[in-house]
Amino acid sequence: MGPATIILKLTDASGKPVTGALIAMEADMSHAGMSPVFSEANESEPGRYQARLEFQMAGDWVILLHVTLPGGKKLDRQIEVPGVRPI
Ligand SMILES: [Cu+2]
């Protein structure tokens, strides 16, 4: 529980870093009555994106990534973060 730093590496099919993408994040829990947590990632070095986000409750989280590539193509990915522990 608490603040976390999420680091993402974005590469193309050949393993080359993808620079200049926009990555928006939405973190959710699966139960009702919980507001999503939003964040945006900044590119800290080519193809490496970093975001701060706060897990406000212990339990199972899912992070949705909304990625906009430099050419405008969009893709979504999902990262499971199970078992966030209480402080
Ligand atoms: Cu919750």
Coordinates of N, CA and C and ligand atoms in Angstrom, one line a residue:
M1 N 0.8 -1.2 0.0 CA 0.0 0.0 0.0 C 0.9 1.2 0.0
G2 N 0.4 2.3 -0.6 CA 1.1 3.6 -0.6 C 1.6 3.9 -2.0
P3 N 2.5 4.9 -2.0 CA 3.0 5.4 -3.3 C 4.0 4.4 -3.9
A4 N 3.9 4.3 -5.2 CA 4.8 3.3 -6.0 C 5.3 4.0 -7.2
T5 N 6.4 3.5 -7.7 CA 6.9 4.0 -9.0 C 6.8 2.8 -9.9
I6 N 6.2 3.1 -11.1 CA 6.0 2.0 -12.1 C 6.9 2.4 -13.2
I7 N 7.7 1.4 -13.6 CA 8.7 1.6 -14.7 C 8.3 0.6 -15.9
L8 N 8.1 1.2 -17.1 CA 7.7 0.5 -18.2 C 8.8 0.6 -19.3
K9 N 9.0 -0.5 -20.0 CA 9.9 -0.4 -21.1 C 9.1 -0.8 -22.4
L10 N 9.2 0.1 -23.3 CA 8.4 0.0 -24.6 C 9.3 -0.3 -25.7
T11 N 9.1 -1.5 -26.4 CA 10.0 -1.8 -27.5 C 9.1 -2.3 -28.7
D12 N 9.7 -2.2 -29.9 CA 8.9 -2.7 -31.0 C 9.2 -4.2 -31.2
A13 N 8.7 -4.8 -32.2 CA 8.8 -6.2 -32.4 C 10.3 -6.7 -32.5
S14 N 11.2 -5.8 -32.9 CA 12.6 -6.2 -33.0 C 13.4 -5.9 -31.8
G15 N 12.7 -5.3 -30.7 CA 13.3 -5.1 -29.5 C 13.9 -3.7 -29.4
K16 N 13.6 -2.8 -30.4 CA 14.2 -1.5 -30.4 C 13.3 -0.6 -29.5
P17 N 13.9 0.3 -28.7 CA 13.1 1.1 -27.8 C 12.1 2.0 -28.6
V18 N 10.9 2.2 -28.1 CA 10.0 3.1 -28.8 C 10.0 4.4 -28.0
T19 N 10.4 5.5 -28.6 CA 10.5 6.8 -27.9 C 9.3 7.7 -28.3
G20 N 9.0 8.6 -27.5 CA 7.9 9.6 -27.8 C 6.5 9.1 -27.7
A21 N 6.3 8.0 -27.0 CA 4.9 7.6 -26.8 C 4.3 8.3 -25.6
L22 N 3.0 8.3 -25.6 CA 2.3 8.9 -24.4 C 1.6 7.7 -23.7
I23 N 1.9 7.6 -22.4 CA 1.3 6.5 -21.7 C 0.5 7.0 -20.5
A24 N -0.8 6.8 -20.6 CA -1.7 7.1 -19.5 C -2.1 5.9 -18.7
M25 N -2.2 6.0 -17.4 CA -2.4 4.8 -16.6 C -3.7 5.0 -15.7
E26 N -4.4 3.9 -15.6 CA -5.6 3.9 -14.7 C -5.5 2.7 -13.8
A27 N -5.4 2.9 -12.5 CA -5.4 1.7 -11.6 C -6.7 1.5 -10.9
D28 N -7.2 0.3 -11.0 CA -8.5 0.0 -10.4 C -8.4 -1.2 -9.5
M29 N -9.4 -1.3 -8.6 CA -9.7 -2.5 -7.8 C -11.0 -3.1 -8.4
S30 N -11.2 -4.4 -8.1 CA -12.3 -5.0 -8.7 C -13.6 -4.9 -7.9
H31 N -13.6 -4.3 -6.7 CA -14.8 -4.2 -6.0 C -15.5 -2.9 -6.2
A32 N -16.8 -2.8 -5.9 CA -17.6 -1.6 -6.1 C -17.2 -0.5 -5.2
G33 N -17.5 0.7 -5.6 CA -17.3 1.9 -4.7 C -15.9 2.4 -4.5
M34 N -15.0 2.0 -5.4 CA -13.6 2.4 -5.3 C -13.3 3.3 -6.6
S35 N -12.8 4.5 -6.4 CA -12.5 5.3 -7.5 C -11.2 4.9 -8.1
P36 N -11.1 5.0 -9.4 CA -9.8 4.7 -10.1 C -8.8 5.7 -9.8
V37 N -7.5 5.3 -9.9 CA -6.4 6.3 -9.7 C -5.7 6.5 -11.0
F38 N -5.5 7.7 -11.4 CA -5.0 8.1 -12.7 C -3.6 8.6 -12.6
S39 N -2.8 8.3 -13.6 CA -1.4 8.8 -13.6 C -0.9 8.8 -15.1
E40 N 0.2 9.6 -15.3 CA 0.8 9.6 -16.6 C 2.3 9.3 -16.5
A41 N 2.8 8.6 -17.4 CA 4.2 8.2 -17.4 C 5.0 9.2 -18.2
N42 N 6.2 9.5 -17.6 CA 7.2 10.3 -18.3 C 8.3 9.5 -18.8
E43 N 8.8 9.8 -20.0 CA 9.9 9.1 -20.6 C 11.2 9.6 -19.9
S44 N 11.9 8.7 -19.2 CA 13.1 9.0 -18.4 C 14.3 8.8 -19.2
E45 N 14.3 7.8 -20.1 CA 15.4 7.6 -21.1 C 14.7 6.9 -22.3
P46 N 15.4 6.8 -23.5 CA 14.7 6.3 -24.6 C 14.0 4.9 -24.4
G47 N 12.7 4.9 -24.5 CA 11.9 3.7 -24.4 C 11.6 3.3 -23.0
R48 N 12.0 4.1 -22.0 CA 11.8 3.8 -20.6 C 10.9 4.9 -20.0
Y49 N 9.7 4.4 -19.5 CA 8.7 5.3 -19.0 C 8.4 5.1 -17.6
Q50 N 8.2 6.2 -16.8 CA 8.1 6.0 -15.4 C 6.9 6.8 -14.9
A51 N 6.2 6.2 -14.0 CA 5.0 6.9 -13.4 C 5.0 6.7 -11.9
R52 N 4.4 7.6 -11.2 CA 4.1 7.5 -9.8 C 2.6 7.2 -9.7
L53 N 2.3 6.3 -8.7 CA 0.9 6.0 -8.5 C 0.7 5.5 -7.1
E54 N -0.4 5.8 -6.6 CA -0.6 5.4 -5.2 C -1.7 4.3 -5.0
F55 N -1.3 3.2 -4.5 CA -2.2 2.1 -4.1 C -2.8 2.5 -2.8
Q56 N -4.1 2.9 -2.8 CA -4.8 3.4 -1.7 C -5.4 2.4 -0.7
M57 N -5.3 1.1 -1.2 CA -6.0 0.1 -0.4 C -5.2 -1.2 -0.6
A58 N -5.2 -2.1 0.4 CA -4.6 -3.4 0.2 C -5.5 -4.3 -0.6
G59 N -5.0 -5.2 -1.4 CA -5.8 -6.1 -2.2 C -5.3 -6.2 -3.6
D60 N -6.2 -6.6 -4.5 CA -5.9 -6.9 -5.9 C -6.2 -5.7 -6.8
W61 N -5.1 -5.2 -7.5 CA -5.3 -4.1 -8.4 C -5.0 -4.5 -9.8
V62 N -5.5 -3.7 -10.7 CA -5.2 -3.9 -12.1 C -4.8 -2.5 -12.7
I63 N -3.7 -2.5 -13.4 CA -3.3 -1.2 -14.0 C -3.6 -1.3 -15.5
L64 N -4.4 -0.4 -16.0 CA -4.7 -0.3 -17.4 C -3.8 0.7 -18.0
L65 N -3.1 0.4 -19.1 CA -2.2 1.3 -19.8 C -2.9 1.7 -21.1
H66 N -3.0 3.0 -21.3 CA -3.5 3.5 -22.6 C -2.3 4.2 -23.3
V67 N -1.8 3.5 -24.3 CA -0.6 3.9 -24.9 C -0.9 4.6 -26.3
T68 N -0.3 5.8 -26.5 CA -0.4 6.4 -27.9 C 1.0 6.4 -28.4
L69 N 1.2 5.7 -29.5 CA 2.5 5.6 -30.2 C 2.7 6.9 -31.0
P70 N 4.0 7.2 -31.3 CA 4.4 8.4 -32.0 C 3.6 8.6 -33.3
G71 N 3.2 7.6 -34.0 CA 2.5 7.7 -35.2 C 1.0 7.9 -35.0
G72 N 0.5 7.9 -33.7 CA -0.9 8.1 -33.4 C -1.7 6.8 -33.1
K73 N -1.0 5.7 -33.4 CA -1.7 4.4 -33.1 C -1.8 4.2 -31.6
K74 N -3.0 3.7 -31.2 CA -3.2 3.5 -29.8 C -3.3 2.0 -29.5
L75 N -2.8 1.7 -28.3 CA -3.0 0.3 -27.8 C -3.2 0.3 -26.3
D76 N -3.8 -0.7 -25.8 CA -4.1 -0.9 -24.4 C -3.4 -2.1 -23.9
R77 N -2.9 -2.0 -22.7 CA -2.4 -3.2 -22.0 C -2.9 -3.2 -20.6
Q78 N -2.8 -4.4 -20.0 CA -3.3 -4.5 -18.6 C -2.2 -5.2 -17.8
I79 N -2.0 -4.7 -16.6 CA -1.0 -5.4 -15.7 C -1.7 -5.7 -14.4
E80 N -1.7 -7.0 -14.1 CA -2.3 -7.4 -12.8 C -1.3 -7.1 -11.7
V81 N -1.8 -6.5 -10.6 CA -1.0 -6.3 -9.4 C -1.8 -6.9 -8.2
P82 N -1.6 -8.3 -8.1 CA -2.4 -8.9 -7.0 C -1.7 -8.8 -5.6
G83 N -2.5 -8.8 -4.6 CA -2.0 -8.9 -3.3 C -1.2 -7.8 -2.8
V84 N -1.7 -6.5 -3.1 CA -1.0 -5.4 -2.5 C -1.3 -5.5 -0.9
R85 N -0.2 -5.4 -0.2 CA -0.3 -5.7 1.2 C -0.6 -4.4 2.1
P86 N -1.2 -4.5 3.2 CA -1.4 -3.4 4.0 C -0.1 -2.9 4.6
I87 N 0.0 -1.6 5.0 CA 1.2 -1.1 5.5 C 1.5 -1.7 6.9
Ligands
CU1 CU -10.4 -1.0 -2.8

